[in-house]
């Protein structure tokens, strides 16, 4: 779990960042669209107002000629021919001189009360037919030309097909939208977006789309959001795998130790001369869920690399004490119990104290506790190490040099350290077969061992040839599949109870 938080955070951060960028982009384009819509509405409105302007110019011409039947007719024709205009009126000294409507009728309730602003939005209650109008008016000599535009055309001009955006026309302080009448813009009702027309005094108002909008994100970027979700999850998974590549075994080891899943197996060491059991070597096994075991060759290097080897060995020692105490009465006198120790553990400051307390915990104090020190890893033989092993030796421990012959440091070890016996590495024993030349290397390894006058244990004895060879060479203590494989405690009890006699053949 330790490394799960980071990938989750990274995945969430990636997703959020992606969504943020996408949302910002969608917002920008929605803003640009809304402004383009407003400009389009201005274009529409300008077309209408240009008509009004043209009609005004014609009306000016007509105004100079009075308001006879001919002028009325021309004014009516002008209004009828311009598609967006409703009426054209010519006012002189605030009275209607001429109108495009038959009989010089006027659609405004009180035309003289109109302000003379060039553009005016007149609400429905100020018109005779109850429909709001836009007034375009121009002062000309002592006349005023008033052109009215139907609200329907204004609504059409404002009707830009953009989802979620509605536009209103603002003239002075009055507004008219796609629906509803003319209303005065209150202080509270303000629009966030505006496009101001340049040719005529009005603006198009609208609300800028909100920066964050879930519907917009889903409608316009749903696919990308899904893609982001997927890639964030994949990235999180990859990161999780990467982070846990190295730490998972560490984590799993810690858990396995805490749950006593790393258990001791015992491989008997036999006395080839007497055919009796001399003792056992403790070999760690990792019990897994399916009932199988993981080899120490897999997890011991990981434990050494991660520093978990110390708690692992301590846990194993505690289990060995418990196991041996439970079968104390069945153990022969001076029975050897060997445990493998890694160099980093041996050199730790508490090692001696741990071993002494380990020794005290056995109910049988006559047991021969063996500390196997491997030669496979380079050992830093300094004063501290020499001291440590000497103190342990003086306290009744037996020191064995494991995997003899494989080390890099040569014989300098053996001069400095107090070694009780050496274990010839199984790779040398494995070479021995019926072939005459096959014993050459082992011959010289044994020769070397003998010259050092240190007791020898041969590991990895698998065949009759190997056994015969070792017997011929007076190697008394033997360990290997030929005799016994490493076994769990109940099997060891069975072996102890059967009091095995190992057949020794000396030629
Ligand atoms: P090792 O200390 O040299 O242990 C002997 C290894 O040879 C064991 O392998 C044993 O099962 C295997 N073996 C015994 N007889 C035969 C045989 O006749 N033929 C063959 N082919 N193999 C035989 P295992 O149990 O897999 O252990 C491997 C190594 O892991 C050990 O080598 C030891 O270096 C290390 N190890 C095991 N348990 C521990 C532990 O508790 N602590 C430490 N530090 N290392 C351990
Ligand atoms: Ca060993
Ligand atoms: Ca060995």
Coordinates of C-alpha atoms and ligand atoms in Angstrom, one line a residue:
X1 CA 0.0 0.0 0.0
X2 CA 3.0 2.3 0.7
X3 CA 3.5 3.1 -2.9
X4 CA -0.1 3.2 -4.0
X5 CA -0.8 6.7 -2.8
X6 CA 1.7 8.3 -5.2
X7 CA 0.4 6.7 -8.4
X8 CA -3.2 7.6 -7.4
X9 CA -2.1 11.2 -6.7
X10 CA -0.3 11.3 -10.0
X11 CA -3.2 9.8 -11.9
X12 CA -5.6 12.2 -10.3
X13 CA -3.3 15.2 -10.9
X14 CA -2.8 14.2 -14.5
X15 CA -6.6 13.8 -15.0
X16 CA -7.3 17.1 -13.3
X17 CA -4.6 19.0 -15.2
X18 CA -5.9 17.5 -18.5
X19 CA -9.5 18.4 -17.6
X20 CA -8.4 21.9 -16.6
X21 CA -6.6 22.5 -19.9
X22 CA -9.5 21.1 -21.8
X23 CA -12.0 23.2 -19.9
X24 CA -9.9 26.3 -20.4
X25 CA -9.7 25.7 -24.1
X26 CA -13.4 25.1 -24.4
X27 CA -14.0 28.2 -22.3
X28 CA -11.8 30.3 -24.6
X29 CA -13.6 29.0 -27.7
X30 CA -17.0 29.5 -26.1
X31 CA -16.0 33.1 -25.3
X32 CA -14.8 33.6 -28.9
X33 CA -18.0 32.0 -30.2
X34 CA -20.2 34.2 -28.0
X35 CA -18.3 37.4 -29.2
X36 CA -18.6 36.2 -32.8
X37 CA -22.4 35.7 -32.2
X38 CA -22.7 39.3 -30.9
X39 CA -20.8 40.6 -33.9
X40 CA -23.1 38.7 -36.2
X41 CA -26.1 40.2 -34.4
X42 CA -24.6 43.7 -35.0
X43 CA -24.2 42.8 -38.6
X44 CA -27.9 41.9 -38.8
X45 CA -28.9 45.0 -36.9
X46 CA -26.8 47.2 -39.2
X47 CA -28.6 45.8 -42.2
X48 CA -31.9 46.9 -40.7
X49 CA -30.6 50.3 -39.6
X50 CA -29.0 50.9 -43.0
X51 CA -32.5 50.4 -44.5
X52 CA -33.8 52.9 -42.0
X53 CA -31.0 55.3 -42.9
X54 CA -31.8 55.0 -46.6
X55 CA -35.5 55.5 -45.9
X56 CA -34.6 58.6 -43.9
X57 CA -32.7 60.0 -46.9
X58 CA -35.7 59.5 -49.1
X59 CA -37.9 61.0 -46.4
X60 CA -35.8 64.1 -46.3
X61 CA -36.3 64.6 -50.0
X62 CA -40.0 64.1 -49.5
X63 CA -40.2 66.5 -46.5
X64 CA -39.0 69.3 -48.6
X65 CA -42.1 69.0 -50.8
X66 CA -44.7 69.0 -48.1
X67 CA -47.2 66.2 -47.6
X68 CA -49.6 66.0 -50.5
X69 CA -51.1 62.7 -51.8
X70 CA -48.0 62.2 -54.0
X71 CA -45.6 62.6 -51.0
X72 CA -47.8 60.3 -48.8
X73 CA -47.8 57.7 -51.5
X74 CA -44.0 57.9 -51.9
X75 CA -43.5 57.6 -48.2
X76 CA -45.8 54.6 -48.0
X77 CA -44.0 53.0 -51.0
X78 CA -40.6 53.6 -49.3
X79 CA -41.8 51.9 -46.1
X80 CA -43.3 49.0 -48.0
X81 CA -40.3 48.4 -50.1
X82 CA -37.8 48.2 -47.2
X83 CA -38.5 44.8 -45.8
X84 CA -37.7 45.6 -42.1
X85 CA -39.3 48.9 -41.7
X86 CA -42.8 49.5 -40.3
X87 CA -43.5 53.2 -40.7
X88 CA -41.8 56.4 -41.7
X89 CA -43.0 59.7 -40.3
X90 CA -42.0 63.3 -40.9
X91 CA -42.5 65.5 -37.9
X92 CA -42.4 69.2 -38.1
X93 CA -42.3 71.3 -34.9
X94 CA -43.3 68.1 -33.0
X95 CA -46.5 67.5 -35.1
X96 CA -46.8 64.7 -37.6
X97 CA -46.6 66.3 -41.0
X98 CA -46.6 63.1 -43.0
X99 CA -46.7 59.3 -42.4
X100 CA -46.2 56.3 -44.5
X101 CA -49.5 54.9 -43.1
X102 CA -52.7 55.7 -44.9
X103 CA -54.3 58.8 -43.5
X104 CA -51.1 59.9 -41.9
X105 CA -51.8 57.6 -39.0
X106 CA -49.3 57.2 -36.3
X107 CA -48.6 54.0 -34.4
X108 CA -47.0 55.7 -31.4
X109 CA -49.2 56.7 -28.5
X110 CA -47.5 60.0 -27.9
X111 CA -45.1 60.8 -30.6
X112 CA -44.3 64.3 -29.4
X113 CA -43.2 62.9 -26.0
X114 CA -40.4 60.9 -27.7
X115 CA -36.9 62.0 -26.8
X116 CA -35.0 63.0 -29.9
X117 CA -32.2 60.5 -29.4
X118 CA -31.1 59.0 -32.8
X119 CA -32.1 55.5 -31.7
X120 CA -34.9 54.6 -29.2
X121 CA -36.5 51.4 -28.0
X122 CA -40.2 52.1 -27.4
X123 CA -42.0 49.6 -25.1
X124 CA -45.3 48.0 -26.1
X125 CA -47.5 50.2 -23.9
X126 CA -46.3 53.3 -25.9
X127 CA -47.5 52.0 -29.2
X128 CA -51.0 51.9 -30.6
X129 CA -50.9 48.2 -31.7
X130 CA -49.2 47.0 -28.4
X131 CA -46.0 45.9 -30.0
X132 CA -42.6 47.3 -29.1
X133 CA -40.6 49.1 -31.8
X134 CA -37.2 50.5 -32.5
X135 CA -37.2 54.1 -33.6
X136 CA -34.5 55.5 -35.8
X137 CA -34.8 59.3 -36.0
X138 CA -32.9 62.1 -37.6
X139 CA -33.3 65.8 -37.2
X140 CA -33.4 67.6 -40.5
X141 CA -33.8 71.4 -40.8
X142 CA -37.0 72.0 -38.8
X143 CA -38.2 68.5 -39.4
X144 CA -37.6 65.2 -37.7
X145 CA -37.7 61.9 -39.7
X146 CA -38.9 59.0 -37.5
X147 CA -38.5 55.5 -38.8
X148 CA -39.9 52.6 -36.8
X149 CA -38.7 49.0 -37.0
X150 CA -40.8 46.1 -35.9
X151 CA -39.7 44.1 -32.8
X152 CA -40.0 40.9 -34.9
X153 CA -37.1 41.9 -37.1
X154 CA -35.0 42.8 -34.0
X155 CA -35.7 39.5 -32.5
X156 CA -34.7 37.8 -35.7
X157 CA -31.5 39.7 -35.8
X158 CA -30.7 38.7 -32.2
X159 CA -31.6 35.0 -32.8
X160 CA -28.1 33.6 -33.2
X161 CA -28.2 29.8 -33.0
X162 CA -25.6 29.5 -30.2
X163 CA -26.4 27.1 -27.4
X164 CA -26.8 28.6 -23.9
X165 CA -26.1 32.2 -25.2
X166 CA -28.9 34.8 -25.6
X167 CA -28.3 38.3 -26.9
X168 CA -30.2 41.5 -26.2
X169 CA -30.2 44.8 -28.0
X170 CA -29.3 47.7 -25.8
X171 CA -30.3 51.2 -26.8
X172 CA -29.8 53.9 -24.2
X173 CA -30.8 52.1 -21.0
X174 CA -33.4 50.0 -22.6
X175 CA -33.0 46.4 -23.8
X176 CA -35.0 44.0 -25.9
X177 CA -34.2 40.3 -26.2
X178 CA -35.3 37.3 -28.3
X179 CA -38.3 37.0 -26.1
X180 CA -40.0 39.5 -23.9
X181 CA -40.6 43.2 -24.3
X182 CA -38.6 46.3 -23.9
X183 CA -37.3 46.8 -20.4
X184 CA -35.1 49.2 -18.6
X185 CA -31.8 47.8 -17.6
X186 CA -31.6 47.8 -13.7
X187 CA -28.5 48.1 -11.7
X188 CA -28.6 44.4 -10.8
X189 CA -29.3 43.2 -14.3
X190 CA -25.9 43.6 -15.9
X191 CA -24.4 41.6 -18.7
X192 CA -20.8 40.4 -18.6
X193 CA -20.2 40.6 -22.4
X194 CA -20.8 43.4 -24.8
X195 CA -20.2 44.2 -28.5
X196 CA -20.6 47.9 -29.3
X197 CA -21.8 48.9 -32.8
X198 CA -19.7 51.6 -34.5
X199 CA -22.2 52.9 -37.0
X200 CA -25.2 53.3 -34.8
X201 CA -25.5 54.1 -31.1
X202 CA -26.4 50.6 -29.7
X203 CA -24.7 47.6 -28.3
X204 CA -25.4 43.9 -28.2
X205 CA -25.2 42.5 -24.7
X206 CA -24.9 38.9 -23.6
X207 CA -23.5 36.9 -20.7
X208 CA -20.0 35.4 -21.3
X209 CA -20.1 31.7 -20.8
X210 CA -19.0 30.6 -17.3
X211 CA -15.4 29.4 -16.9
X212 CA -16.4 26.1 -15.4
X213 CA -19.3 24.3 -17.0
X214 CA -19.9 20.5 -16.6
X215 CA -22.5 20.3 -19.4
X216 CA -20.1 22.1 -21.8
X217 CA -17.2 19.8 -20.8
X218 CA -19.3 16.7 -21.3
X219 CA -21.0 17.9 -24.5
X220 CA -18.0 19.2 -26.3
X221 CA -15.1 17.3 -24.6
X222 CA -16.8 14.1 -23.4
X223 CA -14.5 11.9 -25.6
X224 CA -11.4 13.7 -24.6
X225 CA -12.4 13.5 -20.9
X226 CA -12.8 9.7 -21.3
X227 CA -9.4 9.5 -23.0
X228 CA -7.8 11.5 -20.3
X229 CA -9.3 9.3 -17.7
X230 CA -8.0 6.2 -19.5
X231 CA -4.5 7.6 -20.0
X232 CA -4.3 8.8 -16.3
X233 CA -5.3 5.4 -15.1
X234 CA -2.7 3.8 -17.4
X235 CA 0.0 6.2 -16.2
X236 CA -1.0 5.6 -12.6
X237 CA -0.7 1.8 -13.2
X238 CA 2.6 2.1 -14.9
X239 CA 3.9 4.2 -12.1
X240 CA 2.5 1.8 -9.5
X241 CA 4.3 -1.1 -11.2
X242 CA 7.5 0.9 -11.5
X243 CA 7.5 2.0 -7.9
X244 CA 6.6 -1.4 -6.6
X245 CA 9.1 -3.2 -8.8
X246 CA 11.8 -2.9 -6.3
X247 CA 10.0 -2.3 -3.1
X248 CA 7.3 -5.0 -3.3
X249 CA 9.6 -7.8 -2.3
X250 CA 10.8 -5.7 0.6
X251 CA 7.2 -5.0 1.6
X252 CA 6.2 -8.6 1.1
X253 CA 9.2 -9.9 3.0
X254 CA 8.3 -7.6 5.9
X255 CA 4.8 -9.0 6.0
X256 CA 6.0 -12.6 5.6
X257 CA 8.4 -12.3 8.6
X258 CA 5.6 -10.7 10.7
X259 CA 3.3 -13.6 9.9
X260 CA 5.9 -16.2 10.5
X261 CA 5.7 -17.3 6.9
X262 CA 9.5 -17.7 6.7
X263 CA 10.0 -21.0 8.5
X264 CA 13.1 -23.1 9.3
X265 CA 13.7 -26.4 7.4
X266 CA 16.3 -28.7 8.8
X267 CA 18.9 -30.6 6.7
X268 CA 20.6 -33.3 8.7
X269 CA 24.4 -33.5 8.7
X270 CA 25.5 -37.1 9.1
X271 CA 28.6 -38.7 10.6
X272 CA 29.9 -40.8 7.8
X273 CA 32.0 -42.9 10.1
X274 CA 29.5 -43.8 12.8
X275 CA 26.5 -43.5 10.6
X276 CA 24.7 -41.3 13.1
X277 CA 23.1 -37.8 12.9
X278 CA 25.6 -35.2 13.8
X279 CA 23.2 -32.3 13.7
X280 CA 21.2 -30.1 11.3
X281 CA 21.6 -27.0 9.2
X282 CA 18.7 -24.6 9.4
X283 CA 17.6 -23.5 5.9
X284 CA 15.0 -20.8 5.5
X285 CA 11.9 -21.5 3.5
X286 CA 9.1 -19.0 2.5
X287 CA 5.7 -20.6 2.9
X288 CA 3.3 -19.3 0.3
X289 CA -0.5 -19.5 0.0
X290 CA -0.7 -22.4 -2.4
X291 CA 1.1 -24.6 0.1
X292 CA 4.5 -24.4 -1.8
X293 CA 7.7 -22.8 -0.7
X294 CA 10.0 -20.1 -2.2
X295 CA 13.6 -21.0 -2.2
X296 CA 16.0 -18.9 -0.1
X297 CA 18.1 -18.5 -3.2
X298 CA 15.3 -16.1 -4.3
X299 CA 14.6 -14.1 -1.2
X300 CA 17.8 -14.2 0.9
X301 CA 19.6 -11.9 -1.7
X302 CA 16.6 -9.5 -1.5
X303 CA 16.6 -9.6 2.3
X304 CA 20.3 -8.8 2.3
X305 CA 19.9 -6.0 -0.2
X306 CA 17.0 -4.4 1.7
X307 CA 18.4 -4.9 5.2
X308 CA 15.5 -7.3 6.1
X309 CA 18.0 -10.1 6.6
X310 CA 18.5 -9.1 10.3
X311 CA 14.8 -9.3 11.3
X312 CA 14.4 -12.4 9.1
X313 CA 17.3 -14.3 10.9
X314 CA 16.2 -13.1 14.3
X315 CA 12.7 -14.4 13.6
X316 CA 14.2 -17.7 12.3
X317 CA 16.4 -18.0 15.4
X318 CA 13.3 -17.6 17.6
X319 CA 11.5 -20.3 15.7
X320 CA 14.5 -22.7 15.9
X321 CA 14.6 -22.2 19.7
X322 CA 10.9 -23.0 19.9
X323 CA 11.2 -26.0 17.6
X324 CA 14.3 -27.5 19.3
X325 CA 12.8 -27.0 22.8
X326 CA 9.7 -28.8 21.7
X327 CA 11.8 -31.8 20.7
X328 CA 14.5 -31.4 23.3
X329 CA 14.2 -34.9 24.6
X330 CA 14.7 -36.4 21.2
X331 CA 17.9 -34.7 20.4
X332 CA 21.2 -36.6 20.8
X333 CA 23.9 -35.2 23.0
X334 CA 26.0 -32.4 21.5
X335 CA 23.6 -32.2 18.6
X336 CA 24.7 -29.5 16.1
X337 CA 22.3 -26.8 15.1
X338 CA 23.8 -24.6 12.4
X339 CA 22.3 -21.3 11.2
X340 CA 23.5 -19.2 8.2
X341 CA 24.3 -15.6 9.0
X342 CA 24.9 -12.9 6.5
X343 CA 28.0 -10.7 6.9
X344 CA 25.9 -7.5 7.5
X345 CA 24.2 -9.3 10.5
X346 CA 27.4 -10.5 12.0
X347 CA 29.0 -7.1 11.9
X348 CA 25.9 -5.4 13.5
X349 CA 26.7 -4.1 17.0
X350 CA 24.0 -6.2 18.7
X351 CA 25.0 -9.5 17.1
X352 CA 27.0 -11.0 20.1
X353 CA 24.2 -10.1 22.5
X354 CA 21.6 -11.7 20.2
X355 CA 23.6 -14.9 19.9
X356 CA 24.1 -15.1 23.7
X357 CA 20.4 -14.6 24.4
X358 CA 19.6 -17.2 21.6
X359 CA 21.9 -19.7 23.4
X360 CA 20.3 -19.0 26.7
X361 CA 16.8 -19.7 25.3
X362 CA 17.5 -23.4 24.6
X363 CA 16.3 -25.8 27.2
X364 CA 19.1 -28.1 26.2
X365 CA 22.3 -26.3 27.0
X366 CA 24.5 -29.0 25.6
X367 CA 23.5 -28.3 22.1
X368 CA 26.3 -27.3 19.7
X369 CA 25.2 -24.0 18.2
X370 CA 26.9 -23.4 14.9
X371 CA 27.3 -20.0 13.2
X372 CA 27.8 -20.5 9.5
X373 CA 29.6 -17.6 7.9
X374 CA 29.5 -17.7 4.1
X375 CA 32.6 -17.2 2.0
X376 CA 30.5 -16.5 -1.0
X377 CA 30.2 -12.7 -0.1
X378 CA 33.4 -10.8 0.5
X379 CA 33.9 -10.6 4.3
X380 CA 35.5 -7.5 5.7
X381 CA 37.8 -9.2 8.2
X382 CA 38.7 -6.5 10.7
X383 CA 39.3 -6.4 14.4
X384 CA 35.6 -6.1 15.2
X385 CA 34.8 -9.2 13.2
X386 CA 37.7 -11.2 14.7
X387 CA 36.6 -10.1 18.1
X388 CA 32.9 -10.9 17.5
X389 CA 33.6 -14.5 16.4
X390 CA 36.2 -15.0 19.2
X391 CA 33.7 -13.9 21.9
X392 CA 31.1 -16.3 20.4
X393 CA 33.6 -19.1 20.2
X394 CA 34.6 -18.5 23.8
X395 CA 31.0 -18.6 24.7
X396 CA 30.5 -22.1 23.3
X397 CA 29.5 -21.4 19.7
X398 CA 31.0 -23.3 16.8
X399 CA 32.1 -21.2 13.9
X400 CA 31.8 -22.7 10.4
X401 CA 33.1 -21.2 7.2
X402 CA 30.5 -22.0 4.6
X403 CA 30.9 -22.5 0.8
X404 CA 34.7 -23.0 1.3
X405 CA 36.6 -22.6 -1.9
X406 CA 34.2 -20.1 -3.5
X407 CA 35.5 -17.0 -1.7
X408 CA 37.6 -14.2 -3.1
X409 CA 39.7 -13.4 -0.1
X410 CA 41.9 -16.5 -0.1
X411 CA 43.3 -17.9 3.0
X412 CA 43.9 -14.7 5.0
X413 CA 40.5 -15.4 6.7
X414 CA 41.7 -18.6 8.2
X415 CA 44.7 -17.1 9.8
X416 CA 42.8 -14.2 11.4
X417 CA 39.5 -15.8 12.3
X418 CA 38.8 -18.6 14.7
X419 CA 37.2 -21.2 12.4
X420 CA 36.1 -24.5 13.9
X421 CA 35.3 -26.2 10.6
X422 CA 34.9 -25.5 7.0
X423 CA 32.1 -26.6 4.7
X424 CA 33.3 -27.6 1.3
X425 CA 31.1 -26.0 -1.3
X426 CA 28.7 -28.4 -3.0
X427 CA 29.8 -27.2 -6.5
X428 CA 33.1 -29.0 -5.9
X429 CA 31.4 -32.2 -4.6
X430 CA 29.0 -32.1 -7.6
X431 CA 31.9 -32.5 -10.1
X432 CA 32.8 -35.8 -8.7
X433 CA 31.7 -38.7 -10.9
X434 CA 33.0 -42.0 -12.1
X435 CA 35.5 -40.3 -14.3
X436 CA 39.0 -40.3 -13.0
X437 CA 39.7 -36.7 -13.7
X438 CA 36.6 -35.5 -12.1
X439 CA 38.0 -35.3 -8.6
X440 CA 41.0 -33.1 -9.4
X441 CA 39.6 -29.8 -8.2
X442 CA 38.1 -31.4 -5.0
X443 CA 41.4 -33.1 -4.4
X444 CA 43.2 -29.8 -4.2
X445 CA 40.4 -28.1 -2.2
X446 CA 40.5 -31.0 0.3
X447 CA 44.3 -30.9 0.3
X448 CA 44.2 -27.2 1.2
X449 CA 41.6 -27.8 3.9
X450 CA 43.7 -30.6 5.4
X451 CA 46.8 -28.5 5.5
X452 CA 44.9 -25.9 7.6
X453 CA 44.1 -28.7 10.1
X454 CA 40.5 -27.6 10.3
X455 CA 37.6 -30.1 10.4
X456 CA 35.7 -30.5 7.2
X457 CA 32.0 -31.0 6.3
X458 CA 31.2 -31.9 2.7
X459 CA 28.0 -30.4 1.3
X460 CA 25.9 -31.5 -1.6
X461 CA 26.6 -35.2 -1.5
X462 CA 24.2 -36.7 -4.0
X463 CA 25.7 -39.9 -5.3
X464 CA 27.3 -43.1 -4.2
X465 CA 30.5 -42.1 -6.1
X466 CA 30.7 -38.9 -4.3
X467 CA 30.2 -40.6 -0.9
X468 CA 32.8 -43.2 -1.7
X469 CA 35.3 -40.5 -2.7
X470 CA 34.7 -38.6 0.5
X471 CA 35.0 -41.7 2.6
X472 CA 38.2 -42.6 1.0
X473 CA 39.4 -39.1 1.8
X474 CA 38.3 -39.4 5.5
X475 CA 35.7 -36.7 5.3
X476 CA 33.6 -37.6 8.2
X477 CA 30.8 -35.1 8.2
X478 CA 28.5 -35.2 5.2
X479 CA 25.4 -33.3 4.1
X480 CA 23.4 -33.9 1.0
X481 CA 20.4 -35.3 -0.8
X482 CA 22.0 -38.7 -0.8
X483 CA 21.2 -38.8 2.9
X484 CA 18.5 -36.2 3.6
X485 CA 16.9 -33.3 1.9
X486 CA 16.0 -30.2 4.1
X487 CA 12.8 -31.1 5.9
X488 CA 10.2 -29.4 8.1
X489 CA 10.2 -30.1 11.9
X490 CA 7.7 -33.0 11.9
X491 CA 9.9 -34.8 9.2
X492 CA 13.0 -34.2 11.3
X493 CA 11.3 -35.7 14.3
X494 CA 10.5 -38.8 12.2
X495 CA 14.2 -39.0 11.2
X496 CA 15.4 -38.6 14.8
X497 CA 13.0 -41.3 16.0
X498 CA 14.1 -43.7 13.3
X499 CA 17.7 -43.4 14.5
X500 CA 19.2 -43.7 11.1
X501 CA 22.4 -45.6 10.5
X502 CA 24.2 -44.3 7.4
X503 CA 25.9 -47.0 5.5
X504 CA 29.5 -46.2 5.2
X505 CA 31.6 -47.9 2.5
X506 CA 35.3 -47.6 2.8
X507 CA 37.3 -49.1 -0.1
Ligands
LIG1 P1 24.0 -23.1 1.8 O1 24.2 -22.5 3.2 O2 25.2 -23.5 1.1 O3 23.0 -24.3 2.0 C1 23.1 -25.5 1.4 C2 22.2 -25.4 0.2 O4 22.4 -26.6 -0.6 C3 20.7 -25.5 0.5 O5 20.0 -24.8 -0.4 C4 20.4 -27.0 0.5 O6 19.1 -27.3 0.3 C5 21.2 -27.3 -0.7 N1 21.6 -28.7 -0.7 C6 21.8 -29.6 0.3 N2 22.1 -30.8 -0.1 C7 22.1 -30.7 -1.5 C8 22.4 -31.7 -2.5 O7 22.7 -32.8 -2.3 N3 22.3 -31.3 -3.8 C9 22.0 -30.0 -4.1 N4 21.9 -29.6 -5.3 N5 21.7 -29.1 -3.1 C10 21.8 -29.4 -1.8 P2 18.9 -23.9 0.0 O8 18.2 -24.3 1.1 O9 18.2 -23.6 -1.3 O10 19.7 -22.6 0.4 C11 20.5 -21.9 -0.5 C12 21.3 -20.9 0.2 O11 20.5 -19.9 0.8 C13 22.1 -21.5 1.4 O12 23.2 -22.1 0.9 C14 22.4 -20.2 2.2 O13 23.5 -19.6 1.6 C15 21.2 -19.4 1.9 N6 20.3 -19.5 3.1 C16 19.4 -20.4 3.3 N7 18.8 -20.1 4.5 C17 19.4 -19.0 5.0 C18 19.3 -18.2 6.2 O14 18.4 -18.5 7.1 N8 20.1 -17.1 6.3 C19 21.0 -16.8 5.4 N9 21.8 -15.8 5.6 N10 21.2 -17.5 4.3 C20 20.4 -18.6 4.1
LIG2 CA1 25.2 -23.0 5.0
LIG3 CA1 27.2 -24.0 1.6

